[in-house]
Short mmCIF file of C-alpha atoms and ligand atoms in Angstrom, two decimals:
data_model
loop_
_atom_site.label_atom_id
_atom_site.label_comp_id
_atom_site.label_asym_id
_atom_site.label_seq_id
_atom_site.Cartn_x
_atom_site.Cartn_y
_atom_site.Cartn_z
CA MET A 1 -0.06 0.00 0.11
CA ILE A 2 1.52 3.29 -0.49
CA ILE A 3 1.16 6.09 1.55
CA LEU A 4 0.67 9.58 0.11
CA LYS A 5 1.93 12.23 2.19
CA SER A 6 0.33 15.62 3.72
CA ASN A 7 1.74 18.45 2.85
CA GLU A 8 3.00 18.81 7.13
CA GLU A 9 3.94 15.06 6.65
CA ILE A 10 6.51 16.24 4.31
CA GLU A 11 7.31 18.87 5.97
CA GLY A 12 8.43 16.36 8.40
CA ILE A 13 10.42 14.48 5.74
CA ARG A 14 12.26 17.12 4.94
CA LYS A 15 13.51 18.33 8.19
CA SER A 16 14.55 14.59 8.83
CA GLY A 17 16.20 15.08 5.52
CA TYR A 18 17.93 18.14 5.85
CA ILE A 19 19.66 15.92 9.37
CA LEU A 20 21.01 13.32 7.16
CA ALA A 21 22.13 15.60 4.26
CA ARG A 22 23.86 17.41 6.73
CA VAL A 23 25.45 14.49 8.55
CA LEU A 24 26.43 12.70 4.83
CA ARG A 25 28.41 16.47 3.87
CA GLU A 26 30.28 16.65 7.02
CA LEU A 27 31.12 13.19 6.39
CA ALA A 28 32.70 13.72 3.55
CA GLU A 29 35.88 15.40 5.92
CA TYR A 30 36.52 11.95 7.81
CA ILE A 31 36.60 9.91 4.61
CA LYS A 32 40.16 9.56 4.77
CA GLU A 33 42.86 6.90 4.12
CA GLY A 34 43.41 5.41 7.69
CA ILE A 35 39.94 5.52 9.06
CA THR A 36 38.41 2.45 10.58
CA THR A 37 34.49 2.09 9.27
CA TRP A 38 33.61 2.11 12.50
CA ALA A 39 34.93 5.00 13.48
CA ILE A 40 32.98 6.66 10.88
CA ASN A 41 29.76 4.93 11.62
CA LYS A 42 30.96 6.24 15.18
CA VAL A 43 31.11 10.28 13.86
CA ALA A 44 28.03 10.21 11.84
CA GLU A 45 25.64 8.25 14.67
CA ASP A 46 26.91 11.40 16.97
CA MET A 47 26.43 14.05 14.64
CA VAL A 48 22.79 12.60 14.03
CA ARG A 49 21.59 12.82 17.59
CA LYS A 50 23.36 16.27 18.13
CA LEU A 51 21.19 17.40 15.29
CA GLY A 52 18.01 16.14 17.39
CA GLY A 53 17.65 12.66 14.92
CA LYS A 54 17.77 9.30 15.61
CA PRO A 55 20.02 6.94 13.38
CA ALA A 56 16.86 4.58 11.73
CA PHE A 57 18.90 1.92 10.51
CA LYS A 58 20.31 0.71 14.33
CA GLY A 59 17.47 -1.99 15.56
CA TYR A 60 15.61 -2.03 12.28
CA ARG A 61 14.78 -4.97 10.77
CA PRO A 62 13.95 -4.80 7.21
CA GLY A 63 11.89 -7.57 5.21
CA PHE A 64 14.91 -9.63 4.14
CA SER A 65 16.58 -10.09 7.07
CA ALA A 66 15.63 -12.54 10.17
CA ASN A 67 17.87 -9.81 12.43
CA LYS A 68 17.73 -6.59 13.71
CA TYR A 69 20.43 -4.41 12.04
CA PRO A 70 22.83 -3.36 14.63
CA PHE A 71 24.44 -0.02 13.06
CA ALA A 72 23.53 3.71 12.68
CA THR A 73 24.99 3.36 8.80
CA CYS A 74 25.48 0.78 6.00
CA ILE A 75 29.26 1.31 4.99
CA SER A 76 30.01 -0.51 1.55
CA ILE A 77 34.00 -0.67 -0.25
CA ASN A 78 34.77 -1.70 -3.47
CA ASP A 79 32.85 -4.74 -4.36
CA GLU A 80 30.24 -4.48 -1.58
CA ILE A 81 26.83 -2.96 -2.79
CA VAL A 82 25.34 -2.28 0.33
CA HIS A 83 24.12 -3.40 3.64
CA GLY A 84 28.21 -3.24 4.55
CA LEU A 85 28.99 -3.69 8.52
CA PRO A 86 31.21 -0.92 10.19
CA SER A 87 34.08 -2.70 11.71
CA LYS A 88 37.26 -1.85 13.67
CA LYS A 89 39.44 -4.44 11.06
CA ARG A 90 38.31 -2.43 8.14
CA VAL A 91 40.51 0.77 7.57
CA LEU A 92 40.01 2.57 3.98
CA GLU A 93 42.78 2.62 1.50
CA GLU A 94 43.84 5.50 -1.40
CA GLY A 95 41.74 4.24 -4.67
CA ASP A 96 38.39 2.81 -2.59
CA ILE A 97 34.99 3.71 -3.02
CA VAL A 98 32.64 4.08 0.36
CA SER A 99 29.19 3.79 0.09
CA VAL A 100 27.68 5.21 3.13
CA ASP A 101 24.15 4.76 3.62
CA MET A 102 22.21 5.57 6.29
CA GLY A 103 18.32 6.50 7.29
CA VAL A 104 17.22 9.50 10.42
CA ASN A 105 14.01 9.56 12.26
CA TYR A 106 13.35 12.96 13.55
CA LYS A 107 9.85 13.10 15.62
CA GLY A 108 8.99 9.48 13.50
CA PHE A 109 9.25 11.27 10.23
CA TYR A 110 12.45 8.99 8.08
CA SER A 111 14.47 9.83 5.57
CA ASP A 112 17.08 7.45 3.53
CA ALA A 113 19.61 8.20 1.75
CA ALA A 114 23.67 7.11 0.69
CA VAL A 115 26.73 8.73 -1.04
CA THR A 116 29.83 6.94 -2.61
CA TYR A 117 32.73 8.48 -1.75
CA MET A 118 36.55 8.46 -3.44
CA VAL A 119 39.37 7.90 -1.07
CA GLY A 120 42.61 9.84 -2.74
CA ASN A 121 43.31 8.87 -6.28
CA VAL A 122 40.94 6.05 -7.80
CA ARG A 123 41.35 4.78 -10.87
CA GLU A 124 39.67 6.63 -13.90
CA ASP A 125 37.26 3.69 -14.93
CA VAL A 126 36.44 3.59 -11.41
CA LYS A 127 35.73 7.13 -10.49
CA ARG A 128 33.77 7.15 -13.64
CA LEU A 129 31.43 4.48 -12.27
CA VAL A 130 30.98 6.55 -9.65
CA GLU A 131 30.47 10.07 -11.49
CA VAL A 132 27.46 7.72 -13.96
CA THR A 133 25.63 6.40 -10.87
CA LYS A 134 25.17 9.52 -8.86
CA LYS A 135 24.15 11.13 -12.69
CA ALA A 136 21.80 8.28 -12.79
CA LEU A 137 20.14 8.93 -9.73
CA TYR A 138 19.61 12.48 -11.10
CA MET A 139 18.29 10.89 -14.28
CA GLY A 140 15.24 9.47 -12.49
CA ILE A 141 14.56 12.23 -9.94
CA ALA A 142 13.71 13.73 -13.46
CA LYS A 143 11.37 11.75 -14.12
CA ALA A 144 9.20 11.64 -11.29
CA TYR A 145 6.48 13.79 -12.32
CA PRO A 146 2.88 13.30 -11.26
CA GLY A 147 1.30 11.35 -14.06
CA ASN A 148 4.30 9.53 -14.59
CA ARG A 149 5.31 5.88 -14.19
CA ILE A 150 7.70 3.95 -11.69
CA GLY A 151 8.75 1.88 -15.02
CA ASP A 152 10.21 5.66 -16.61
CA ILE A 153 12.43 6.26 -13.41
CA SER A 154 13.52 2.96 -13.28
CA HIS A 155 14.12 2.84 -17.28
CA ALA A 156 15.80 6.65 -17.10
CA ILE A 157 18.40 4.96 -14.29
CA GLY A 158 18.88 1.62 -15.95
CA SER A 159 19.55 2.35 -19.53
CA PHE A 160 21.70 5.62 -18.36
CA VAL A 161 24.10 2.93 -16.73
CA LYS A 162 23.74 0.47 -19.64
CA SER A 163 25.09 3.14 -22.34
CA TYR A 164 28.44 3.27 -20.33
CA GLY A 165 28.81 -0.43 -20.43
CA PHE A 166 27.75 -0.79 -16.23
CA SER A 167 24.92 -3.17 -15.22
CA PRO A 168 22.39 -2.18 -12.53
CA VAL A 169 22.77 -4.61 -9.70
CA ARG A 170 19.76 -6.93 -9.48
CA ASP A 171 17.39 -7.82 -6.98
CA TYR A 172 17.96 -4.25 -4.87
CA CYS A 173 15.78 -1.16 -5.26
CA GLY A 174 14.91 1.96 -4.13
CA HIS A 175 11.41 2.27 -2.20
CA GLY A 176 8.66 4.76 -0.85
CA VAL A 177 10.04 6.06 2.31
CA GLY A 178 8.73 8.67 5.41
CA LYS A 179 6.49 6.67 7.96
CA ARG A 180 8.59 3.46 7.86
CA ILE A 181 11.83 3.06 6.32
CA HIS A 182 10.60 0.84 3.55
CA GLU A 183 6.96 1.56 2.32
CA ASP A 184 5.62 0.52 -0.98
CA PRO A 185 6.41 0.75 -3.98
CA ALA A 186 9.45 -0.74 -4.87
CA VAL A 187 11.62 1.51 -7.21
CA PRO A 188 13.57 -0.30 -9.69
CA ASN A 189 16.80 0.27 -10.92
CA ASP A 190 16.13 -1.03 -14.36
CA GLY A 191 12.82 -0.95 -16.05
CA VAL A 192 10.32 -0.30 -19.08
CA PRO A 193 8.76 3.54 -19.61
CA GLY A 194 5.23 3.61 -19.37
CA THR A 195 4.96 0.63 -17.24
CA GLY A 196 4.42 0.31 -13.10
CA GLU A 197 2.47 2.37 -10.27
CA MET A 198 1.54 6.24 -11.66
CA ILE A 199 3.38 8.47 -9.58
CA ARG A 200 1.02 10.99 -7.16
CA VAL A 201 1.40 14.34 -5.71
CA GLY A 202 2.23 13.04 -2.23
CA MET A 203 4.29 10.13 -2.76
CA THR A 204 8.12 10.28 -1.03
CA LEU A 205 10.39 7.99 -2.48
CA ALA A 206 14.02 6.55 -2.01
CA ILE A 207 15.89 6.42 -5.12
CA GLU A 208 18.92 4.46 -4.66
CA PRO A 209 20.85 3.44 -8.11
CA MET A 210 23.29 0.62 -7.23
CA VAL A 211 25.69 0.40 -9.96
CA SER A 212 28.35 -2.49 -10.74
CA MET A 213 31.05 -2.19 -13.24
CA GLY A 214 30.27 -5.97 -14.38
CA SER A 215 27.99 -8.36 -13.60
CA PRO A 216 24.35 -7.03 -12.60
CA GLU A 217 24.61 -10.65 -9.74
CA ALA A 218 24.86 -9.73 -6.11
CA VAL A 219 25.39 -12.54 -3.62
CA THR A 220 24.73 -11.76 0.39
CA LYS A 221 28.52 -12.44 1.92
CA SER A 222 29.03 -14.82 5.25
CA ASP A 223 28.13 -11.86 7.70
CA GLY A 224 23.89 -11.98 6.84
CA TRP A 225 24.42 -8.53 5.94
CA THR A 226 26.63 -7.24 3.37
CA ALA A 227 25.75 -7.33 -0.73
CA ALA A 228 28.75 -7.53 -2.73
CA THR A 229 28.92 -8.27 -6.67
CA LYS A 230 29.19 -11.72 -7.85
CA ASP A 231 32.19 -11.35 -9.62
CA GLY A 232 33.93 -8.95 -7.27
CA SER A 233 33.88 -5.75 -9.72
CA TYR A 234 33.29 -2.54 -8.26
CA ALA A 235 30.10 -0.84 -7.81
CA ALA A 236 28.80 2.34 -6.53
CA HIS A 237 25.54 3.66 -5.22
CA PHE A 238 23.96 6.73 -4.37
CA GLU A 239 20.18 7.37 -3.04
CA HIS A 240 18.18 10.41 -2.22
CA THR A 241 14.81 10.79 -0.56
CA ILE A 242 12.27 12.67 -2.57
CA ALA A 243 9.06 13.76 -2.37
CA VAL A 244 6.31 14.23 -5.77
CA LEU A 245 4.75 17.62 -5.65
CA GLU A 246 2.92 19.21 -8.32
CA ASP A 247 5.32 20.49 -10.22
CA GLY A 248 7.50 18.02 -9.56
CA PRO A 249 10.20 16.70 -8.10
CA GLU A 250 11.92 18.10 -4.50
CA ILE A 251 14.96 16.13 -3.17
CA LEU A 252 14.71 16.10 0.65
CA THR A 253 18.33 15.00 1.44
CA PRO A 254 20.35 18.01 0.10
CA TRP A 255 23.66 15.86 0.50
CA ASP A 256 24.84 17.08 -3.26
CA LYS A 257 26.85 20.07 -2.84
CA ASP A 258 26.74 21.06 -6.62
CA ALA A 259 23.32 19.78 -7.64
N1 LIG B 1 19.02 2.43 2.91
C1 LIG B 1 18.97 0.38 3.16
C2 LIG B 1 17.91 0.17 1.96
O1 LIG B 1 17.10 0.61 1.63
C3 LIG B 1 18.35 0.45 4.52
C4 LIG B 1 18.94 -0.74 4.84
S1 LIG B 1 17.92 -1.28 6.48
C5 LIG B 1 19.09 -1.82 7.14
O2 LIG B 1 17.97 -0.64 1.99
F1 LIG B 1 18.45 -2.27 8.04
F2 LIG B 1 19.94 -2.96 6.70
F3 LIG B 1 20.22 -0.83 7.96
CO1 LIG B 2 17.04 2.82 0.90
#
């Protein structure tokens, strides 16, 4: 069931999203060679709490898992796609690409966003993967107009990344968000234009392309959470929470200084 939000509810999600965006922007300074993903997670959690929000993933049990997620963030490096677990043993190295995915609960309003950061100098082809994935997010958002369909968003993302020879990761989707962290509808990262749910005013969506340089297939690692590419190729991930307004999409998690 899709939950359409009132303007008051969208304002709550906007406040939530602004906290999250600020954290993701400020986190850039910490994503350096030598820091552990454990430390990044702690900085992010502390920042959210200081800004009056709560980390929404911590203690949340997503539909795909039997267990509650134990951390504020998911941190996924290189061939890892999503749901990577922060660890004291995982130290960032030059050339890594690091997706930090986080949810915020502000007074019961949920936002969800992710950024893939680059550590120092990154290989040219990997840099292009990151740039194309980010651009794909905006291509998808640009289709989030009332009267369009979810498949229009999916197709915009999928066709764009495939035109570079990259693969949208299979089986991982965006989703509705707002009163909960995961709501209907699913927002796939590839699809057929003109198909799927009608996009309506008051929809709030987490759009999140996950893109592999190689195989579109994902496998779950033995920790039960981390999704990685099957063939070990690098993957990137960017996510915004958006609201569909009468005159089009509004980004509720404005983490992007360049947008
Ligand atoms: N942003 C993630 C997603 O949409 C949410 C992860 S929930 C967690 O899949 F419990 F795994 F953290
Ligand atoms: Co999400």
